[in-house]
């Protein structure tokens, strides 16, 4: 089978071998037979790929590169050599390949280059009509390597994995610097704010399709999307066809405000995360557009243009949920449109989110829930305001070491999304059941009368409007709550001190200990452990399932965020609709599939996890207890160096589970390490509990003092005056 040789960097060699970059540097210095550079520069040399693989095989290092990493490497090499096949063609090929059986994909990878190119050409023809702005595709002989890698990736990891790799490069090549994914928990919250079960859903700024995918998980069967960036529209179309095969998907590439692709569409619901702060949105040319039923948006109010665009596409009584910046609620230039939205009853709720919930990360965004008024429908006398910002954990908005999209994923994932979601949904559902009888929650949720909102400013900022309700809190009740929380904090501080005082280690000597290691793939082949994952509906290829998987139902789901926060399973079973998920048992080792979120990467499953389903972004390692200690395995699999060596990707780092390495130690020695790791876990858990209680105590005290329910001690001022500066 003719294949041209390729060149790889030292970083790519480390990923192929499943080792760190430092190890590759050591090989280059210590082994004279290590392949000499075949290109590049002195500071950034390139090596012949086949020579590297031959050298690794001679030393027993089988390739640890996953199919998605192989695809990522071949794409880079193809870009360097100016491969002729378009990225659009590869997107079409992913869609076509996902419809083939695993044996058909294997047969394609074994074809000679010329036959493979012809086969891929035929595959793309059938899928061409499904993708926005799909031009005729023509592959050439020099595309054979990447075509082979793509077929293998779809076969072994599924179409979504291949699509993620293609999207990384295409977004980089398109200079689409403003393209960000809506975090999955936020997308789920926005969908759940839509009452009932809408069948048809529109997203006029669909990006990668996250909101529409969340709607499909909730039962939507007609998905309509539009995006100004062709790369995003194409990616969204292919992604939705892969993840929601039961739905009818229609995605178009154009500017929704200037060139609405669905002018006649009346949908059951609209979901949207529109671009913010855009002045060139068409203000002058669209001045007389019939969509502006609530007033012509000012040039600085593109967000209010999106709001009215959404309402124009709704059936009477239909709902929309839009993610908007806080300035939309109070900017002077938008007060006339806001007044009409409130007066007409179109605006039903404004929900403030914690800082870091989504890009831009330094701003606390808001979800606006709107309903198109029904002719002769009930009068809307009030608007609900909810402030969930108190749900943000300490440091959620603090800067980190990551950057760009990775930092966005990290900050959003580190929020207490279950708490934010529960607080928003409980208030919204109680309000929709009976708006007139809604009592709210002081300082959190408050229904404000329409008449009270229609002043000269029409400021719809939730924090301002719910603040007044804090005075309704009973002082005695708040004082008792503060005292109970303070006692819990004191107990937690003592437990933390005990955990920190435990000594279960000693220095290794003059130099760090070294040991032989094996990859998780090697251990799985030897029967020491089993690798399991959740298989989405319609996914093909390696299921990595030992038969313990079940169809997602009413069970709880353990997510990557649960691992990082140390919580029990909090995932929504609806996210696994149609998937086959392993059932977690005590002693399983769970590893997060995405790097970036704060907190531990791995943990051993305990009693609180048993019986839950494995989330989509979690790897499960089931050790043979006669050969591997579970705590030992969890400690080493989750180490920073191990995770770094097994992570791939440019925008979002994903862990390749088979490349994680484990020391080869006798079981008795494993147990000693395991016991030490168990104490590390206990220390982390106690620290997290104490931090949470400290923040809660401080929040209650600050709110009580500023709200007038609590009074400072008469002795407090005297102590500060006698002791000097109280900040010391």
Short mmCIF file of N, CA and C in Angstrom, two decimals, residues 564-680:
data_model
loop_
_atom_site.label_atom_id
_atom_site.label_comp_id
_atom_site.label_asym_id
_atom_site.label_seq_id
_atom_site.Cartn_x
_atom_site.Cartn_y
_atom_site.Cartn_z
N UNK A 564 -14.25 17.02 39.49
CA UNK A 564 -13.45 18.19 39.88
C UNK A 564 -13.96 18.82 41.18
N UNK A 565 -15.29 18.79 41.38
CA UNK A 565 -15.86 19.40 42.59
C UNK A 565 -15.91 18.44 43.77
N UNK A 566 -15.74 17.15 43.51
CA UNK A 566 -15.85 16.17 44.58
C UNK A 566 -17.28 15.90 44.99
N UNK A 567 -18.22 16.16 44.10
CA UNK A 567 -19.64 15.95 44.43
C UNK A 567 -20.10 14.58 43.96
N UNK A 568 -21.29 14.19 44.41
CA UNK A 568 -21.90 12.98 43.89
C UNK A 568 -22.42 13.23 42.49
N UNK A 569 -23.00 12.21 41.87
CA UNK A 569 -23.50 12.36 40.49
C UNK A 569 -24.60 13.41 40.40
N UNK A 570 -24.40 14.39 39.54
CA UNK A 570 -25.38 15.48 39.39
C UNK A 570 -25.85 15.65 37.96
N UNK A 571 -25.34 14.83 37.03
CA UNK A 571 -25.67 15.00 35.62
C UNK A 571 -27.12 14.66 35.31
N UNK A 572 -27.61 15.24 34.23
CA UNK A 572 -28.99 15.04 33.80
C UNK A 572 -29.06 13.85 32.85
N UNK A 573 -29.87 12.84 33.13
CA UNK A 573 -29.98 11.69 32.22
C UNK A 573 -30.40 12.08 30.81
N UNK A 574 -31.07 13.23 30.65
CA UNK A 574 -31.51 13.64 29.32
C UNK A 574 -30.33 13.86 28.38
N UNK A 575 -29.16 14.21 28.94
CA UNK A 575 -27.98 14.41 28.11
C UNK A 575 -27.47 13.12 27.50
N UNK A 576 -27.89 11.98 28.05
CA UNK A 576 -27.47 10.69 27.53
C UNK A 576 -28.58 10.02 26.73
N UNK A 577 -29.53 10.81 26.28
CA UNK A 577 -30.67 10.25 25.55
C UNK A 577 -30.19 9.35 24.41
N UNK A 578 -30.57 8.07 24.46
CA UNK A 578 -30.21 7.13 23.40
C UNK A 578 -28.83 6.53 23.54
N UNK A 579 -28.02 7.00 24.50
CA UNK A 579 -26.66 6.50 24.64
C UNK A 579 -26.64 5.20 25.45
N UNK A 580 -25.56 4.45 25.28
CA UNK A 580 -25.33 3.26 26.09
C UNK A 580 -24.22 3.59 27.07
N UNK A 581 -24.55 3.58 28.37
CA UNK A 581 -23.60 4.06 29.38
C UNK A 581 -23.29 2.96 30.39
N UNK A 582 -22.00 2.79 30.75
CA UNK A 582 -21.64 1.85 31.81
C UNK A 582 -22.23 2.28 33.16
N UNK A 583 -22.57 1.31 33.98
CA UNK A 583 -23.03 1.57 35.34
C UNK A 583 -21.82 1.54 36.27
N UNK A 584 -21.62 2.59 37.04
CA UNK A 584 -20.45 2.72 37.90
C UNK A 584 -20.60 1.81 39.12
N UNK A 585 -19.52 1.15 39.50
CA UNK A 585 -19.49 0.31 40.70
C UNK A 585 -18.39 0.80 41.62
N UNK A 586 -18.48 0.44 42.90
CA UNK A 586 -17.45 0.82 43.87
C UNK A 586 -16.11 0.22 43.44
N UNK A 587 -15.07 1.05 43.46
CA UNK A 587 -13.75 0.59 43.07
C UNK A 587 -13.37 0.97 41.66
N UNK A 588 -14.32 1.44 40.85
CA UNK A 588 -13.98 1.95 39.53
C UNK A 588 -13.15 3.23 39.69
N UNK A 589 -12.25 3.46 38.74
CA UNK A 589 -11.47 4.69 38.73
C UNK A 589 -11.98 5.57 37.60
N UNK A 590 -12.34 6.80 37.92
CA UNK A 590 -12.99 7.71 36.99
C UNK A 590 -12.03 8.85 36.67
N UNK A 591 -11.83 9.12 35.39
CA UNK A 591 -10.89 10.16 34.95
C UNK A 591 -11.63 11.12 34.02
N UNK A 592 -11.51 12.41 34.29
CA UNK A 592 -12.12 13.41 33.41
C UNK A 592 -11.49 13.36 32.03
N UNK A 593 -12.31 13.53 30.99
CA UNK A 593 -11.82 13.44 29.61
C UNK A 593 -11.31 14.76 29.08
N UNK A 594 -11.62 15.88 29.76
CA UNK A 594 -11.23 17.21 29.29
C UNK A 594 -10.38 17.89 30.34
N UNK A 595 -9.24 18.45 29.91
CA UNK A 595 -8.33 19.15 30.81
C UNK A 595 -8.69 20.63 30.82
N UNK A 596 -8.46 21.30 31.94
CA UNK A 596 -8.68 22.73 32.01
C UNK A 596 -9.43 23.15 33.24
N UNK A 597 -10.39 22.35 33.66
CA UNK A 597 -11.17 22.66 34.85
C UNK A 597 -10.33 22.47 36.10
N UNK A 598 -10.49 23.35 37.07
CA UNK A 598 -9.77 23.22 38.33
C UNK A 598 -10.24 21.97 39.07
N UNK A 599 -9.40 21.50 40.00
CA UNK A 599 -9.78 20.34 40.80
C UNK A 599 -9.12 19.07 40.28
N UNK A 600 -9.29 17.97 41.01
CA UNK A 600 -8.63 16.71 40.64
C UNK A 600 -9.13 16.18 39.29
N UNK A 601 -8.27 15.43 38.61
CA UNK A 601 -8.62 14.83 37.34
C UNK A 601 -9.21 13.43 37.50
N UNK A 602 -8.96 12.78 38.64
CA UNK A 602 -9.39 11.39 38.81
C UNK A 602 -9.84 11.14 40.24
N UNK A 603 -10.65 10.11 40.41
CA UNK A 603 -11.01 9.66 41.75
C UNK A 603 -11.51 8.22 41.67
N UNK A 604 -11.49 7.58 42.84
CA UNK A 604 -12.04 6.23 42.92
C UNK A 604 -13.52 6.33 43.26
N UNK A 605 -14.35 5.54 42.60
CA UNK A 605 -15.78 5.56 42.85
C UNK A 605 -16.09 4.97 44.21
N UNK A 606 -16.90 5.71 44.99
CA UNK A 606 -17.33 5.22 46.29
C UNK A 606 -18.79 4.83 46.29
N UNK A 607 -19.34 4.63 47.48
CA UNK A 607 -20.73 4.21 47.59
C UNK A 607 -21.69 5.23 46.99
N UNK A 608 -21.35 6.53 47.10
CA UNK A 608 -22.26 7.56 46.59
C UNK A 608 -22.32 7.56 45.07
N UNK A 609 -21.30 6.96 44.43
CA UNK A 609 -21.27 6.92 42.97
C UNK A 609 -21.88 5.63 42.40
N UNK A 610 -21.94 4.60 43.22
CA UNK A 610 -22.37 3.29 42.73
C UNK A 610 -23.79 3.36 42.18
N UNK A 611 -23.99 2.75 41.02
CA UNK A 611 -25.30 2.71 40.39
C UNK A 611 -25.56 3.85 39.44
N UNK A 612 -24.70 4.89 39.46
CA UNK A 612 -24.87 6.01 38.54
C UNK A 612 -24.35 5.63 37.15
N UNK A 613 -24.77 6.39 36.15
CA UNK A 613 -24.29 6.17 34.79
C UNK A 613 -23.08 7.05 34.51
N UNK A 614 -22.20 6.55 33.66
CA UNK A 614 -20.99 7.28 33.30
C UNK A 614 -21.32 8.38 32.31
N UNK A 615 -20.88 9.62 32.61
CA UNK A 615 -21.13 10.74 31.71
C UNK A 615 -20.32 10.64 30.43
N UNK A 616 -20.69 11.47 29.46
CA UNK A 616 -20.06 11.41 28.13
C UNK A 616 -18.59 11.79 28.17
N UNK A 617 -18.19 12.64 29.09
CA UNK A 617 -16.83 13.15 29.10
C UNK A 617 -16.04 12.63 30.30
N UNK A 618 -16.24 11.35 30.61
CA UNK A 618 -15.53 10.69 31.70
C UNK A 618 -15.06 9.32 31.21
N UNK A 619 -13.81 8.97 31.51
CA UNK A 619 -13.28 7.63 31.21
C UNK A 619 -13.37 6.77 32.47
N UNK A 620 -13.71 5.51 32.30
CA UNK A 620 -13.84 4.60 33.43
C UNK A 620 -12.80 3.49 33.30
N UNK A 621 -12.02 3.29 34.36
CA UNK A 621 -11.02 2.22 34.42
C UNK A 621 -11.49 1.24 35.51
N UNK A 622 -11.75 0.02 35.14
CA UNK A 622 -12.22 -0.99 36.10
C UNK A 622 -11.09 -1.98 36.37
N UNK A 623 -10.36 -1.83 37.49
CA UNK A 623 -9.19 -2.67 37.74
C UNK A 623 -9.57 -4.06 38.25
N UNK A 624 -8.71 -5.03 37.94
CA UNK A 624 -8.82 -6.36 38.55
C UNK A 624 -8.21 -6.24 39.95
N UNK A 625 -9.00 -6.37 41.02
CA UNK A 625 -8.47 -6.14 42.38
C UNK A 625 -7.35 -7.10 42.76
N UNK A 626 -7.20 -8.21 42.05
CA UNK A 626 -6.12 -9.14 42.34
C UNK A 626 -4.79 -8.68 41.75
N UNK A 627 -4.87 -7.66 40.89
CA UNK A 627 -3.65 -7.20 40.21
C UNK A 627 -3.39 -5.71 40.37
N UNK A 628 -4.45 -4.92 40.62
CA UNK A 628 -4.29 -3.47 40.73
C UNK A 628 -5.11 -2.93 41.91
N UNK A 629 -4.47 -2.10 42.73
CA UNK A 629 -5.17 -1.41 43.82
C UNK A 629 -5.85 -0.17 43.25
N UNK A 630 -7.14 0.01 43.54
CA UNK A 630 -7.92 1.09 42.93
C UNK A 630 -7.40 2.47 43.33
N UNK A 631 -7.08 2.69 44.62
CA UNK A 631 -6.57 3.99 45.04
C UNK A 631 -5.21 4.29 44.41
N UNK A 632 -4.37 3.28 44.33
CA UNK A 632 -3.08 3.41 43.66
C UNK A 632 -3.29 3.84 42.20
N UNK A 633 -4.21 3.17 41.52
CA UNK A 633 -4.49 3.47 40.12
C UNK A 633 -5.01 4.90 39.97
N UNK A 634 -5.95 5.29 40.83
CA UNK A 634 -6.51 6.64 40.75
C UNK A 634 -5.45 7.70 40.97
N UNK A 635 -4.56 7.48 41.92
CA UNK A 635 -3.52 8.46 42.22
C UNK A 635 -2.58 8.70 41.06
N UNK A 636 -2.14 7.62 40.42
CA UNK A 636 -1.18 7.78 39.33
C UNK A 636 -1.86 8.21 38.03
N UNK A 637 -3.07 7.72 37.75
CA UNK A 637 -3.75 8.13 36.53
C UNK A 637 -4.05 9.63 36.54
N UNK A 638 -4.33 10.18 37.71
CA UNK A 638 -4.69 11.59 37.80
C UNK A 638 -3.54 12.54 38.02
N UNK A 639 -2.29 12.05 38.00
CA UNK A 639 -1.15 12.94 38.25
C UNK A 639 -0.99 13.95 37.12
N UNK A 640 -0.47 15.13 37.45
CA UNK A 640 -0.34 16.20 36.46
C UNK A 640 0.53 15.78 35.29
N UNK A 641 1.67 15.14 35.57
CA UNK A 641 2.58 14.75 34.49
C UNK A 641 1.93 13.70 33.59
N UNK A 642 1.22 12.76 34.20
CA UNK A 642 0.57 11.71 33.43
C UNK A 642 -0.51 12.30 32.51
N UNK A 643 -1.32 13.19 33.05
CA UNK A 643 -2.38 13.82 32.26
C UNK A 643 -1.78 14.64 31.13
N UNK A 644 -0.70 15.38 31.42
CA UNK A 644 -0.06 16.20 30.39
C UNK A 644 0.47 15.34 29.24
N UNK A 645 1.04 14.19 29.57
CA UNK A 645 1.60 13.33 28.54
C UNK A 645 0.56 12.63 27.70
N UNK A 646 -0.67 12.54 28.21
CA UNK A 646 -1.73 11.83 27.49
C UNK A 646 -2.77 12.77 26.91
N UNK A 647 -2.50 14.08 26.92
CA UNK A 647 -3.49 15.06 26.45
C UNK A 647 -3.16 15.52 25.04
N UNK A 648 -4.19 15.72 24.25
CA UNK A 648 -4.05 16.18 22.88
C UNK A 648 -5.05 17.29 22.62
N UNK A 649 -4.77 18.07 21.56
CA UNK A 649 -5.69 19.14 21.18
C UNK A 649 -5.01 20.49 21.26
N UNK A 650 -5.58 21.46 20.55
CA UNK A 650 -5.02 22.80 20.55
C UNK A 650 -5.92 23.79 21.28
N UNK A 651 -7.24 23.72 21.08
CA UNK A 651 -8.15 24.64 21.76
C UNK A 651 -8.65 24.06 23.07
N UNK A 652 -9.06 22.81 23.05
CA UNK A 652 -9.48 22.10 24.26
C UNK A 652 -8.66 20.83 24.36
N UNK A 653 -7.99 20.63 25.50
CA UNK A 653 -7.15 19.45 25.69
C UNK A 653 -8.01 18.27 26.14
N UNK A 654 -7.90 17.17 25.41
CA UNK A 654 -8.64 15.95 25.72
C UNK A 654 -7.67 14.85 26.13
N UNK A 655 -8.06 14.06 27.12
CA UNK A 655 -7.21 12.99 27.62
C UNK A 655 -7.45 11.73 26.80
N UNK A 656 -6.36 11.14 26.30
CA UNK A 656 -6.43 9.85 25.61
C UNK A 656 -6.21 8.77 26.66
N UNK A 657 -7.25 8.05 27.07
CA UNK A 657 -7.13 7.16 28.23
C UNK A 657 -6.11 6.05 28.07
N UNK A 658 -5.99 5.52 26.86
CA UNK A 658 -5.06 4.41 26.66
C UNK A 658 -3.61 4.79 26.81
N UNK A 659 -3.30 6.09 26.75
CA UNK A 659 -1.91 6.55 26.84
C UNK A 659 -1.47 6.86 28.26
N UNK A 660 -2.39 6.90 29.21
CA UNK A 660 -2.00 7.10 30.61
C UNK A 660 -1.14 5.93 31.07
N UNK A 661 -0.14 6.25 31.88
CA UNK A 661 0.84 5.24 32.26
C UNK A 661 0.74 4.93 33.77
N UNK A 662 1.03 3.68 34.12
CA UNK A 662 0.93 3.21 35.49
C UNK A 662 2.20 2.47 35.87
N UNK A 663 2.81 2.76 37.03
CA UNK A 663 4.00 2.02 37.45
C UNK A 663 3.70 0.54 37.65
N UNK A 664 4.67 -0.30 37.33
CA UNK A 664 4.52 -1.74 37.52
C UNK A 664 5.13 -2.11 38.87
N UNK A 665 4.26 -2.22 39.89
CA UNK A 665 4.70 -2.48 41.26
C UNK A 665 3.95 -3.68 41.82
N UNK A 666 4.53 -4.39 42.78
CA UNK A 666 3.81 -5.49 43.44
C UNK A 666 2.55 -4.97 44.12
N UNK A 667 1.56 -5.81 44.26
CA UNK A 667 0.28 -5.39 44.80
C UNK A 667 0.41 -4.83 46.21
N UNK A 668 1.28 -5.44 47.05
CA UNK A 668 1.44 -4.95 48.42
C UNK A 668 1.98 -3.52 48.43
N UNK A 669 2.91 -3.24 47.53
CA UNK A 669 3.46 -1.88 47.45
C UNK A 669 2.42 -0.92 46.88
N UNK A 670 1.64 -1.40 45.92
CA UNK A 670 0.54 -0.58 45.40
C UNK A 670 -0.38 -0.14 46.53
N UNK A 671 -0.68 -1.06 47.44
CA UNK A 671 -1.60 -0.74 48.52
C UNK A 671 -1.05 0.33 49.45
N UNK A 672 0.28 0.33 49.64
CA UNK A 672 0.87 1.39 50.47
C UNK A 672 0.69 2.75 49.79
N UNK A 673 0.96 2.80 48.49
CA UNK A 673 0.73 4.04 47.75
C UNK A 673 -0.76 4.41 47.78
N UNK A 674 -1.60 3.39 47.61
CA UNK A 674 -3.04 3.63 47.60
C UNK A 674 -3.54 4.26 48.88
N UNK A 675 -3.01 3.79 50.02
CA UNK A 675 -3.42 4.35 51.30
C UNK A 675 -3.00 5.82 51.40
N UNK A 676 -1.81 6.14 50.88
CA UNK A 676 -1.36 7.54 50.89
C UNK A 676 -2.25 8.40 50.01
N UNK A 677 -2.61 7.88 48.83
CA UNK A 677 -3.49 8.64 47.94
C UNK A 677 -4.88 8.82 48.57
N UNK A 678 -5.33 7.83 49.35
CA UNK A 678 -6.63 7.96 50.01
C UNK A 678 -6.60 9.12 51.01
N UNK A 679 -5.49 9.30 51.72
CA UNK A 679 -5.38 10.42 52.65
C UNK A 679 -5.32 11.75 51.89
N UNK A 680 -4.67 11.76 50.73
CA UNK A 680 -4.65 12.98 49.91
C UNK A 680 -6.08 13.36 49.51
#
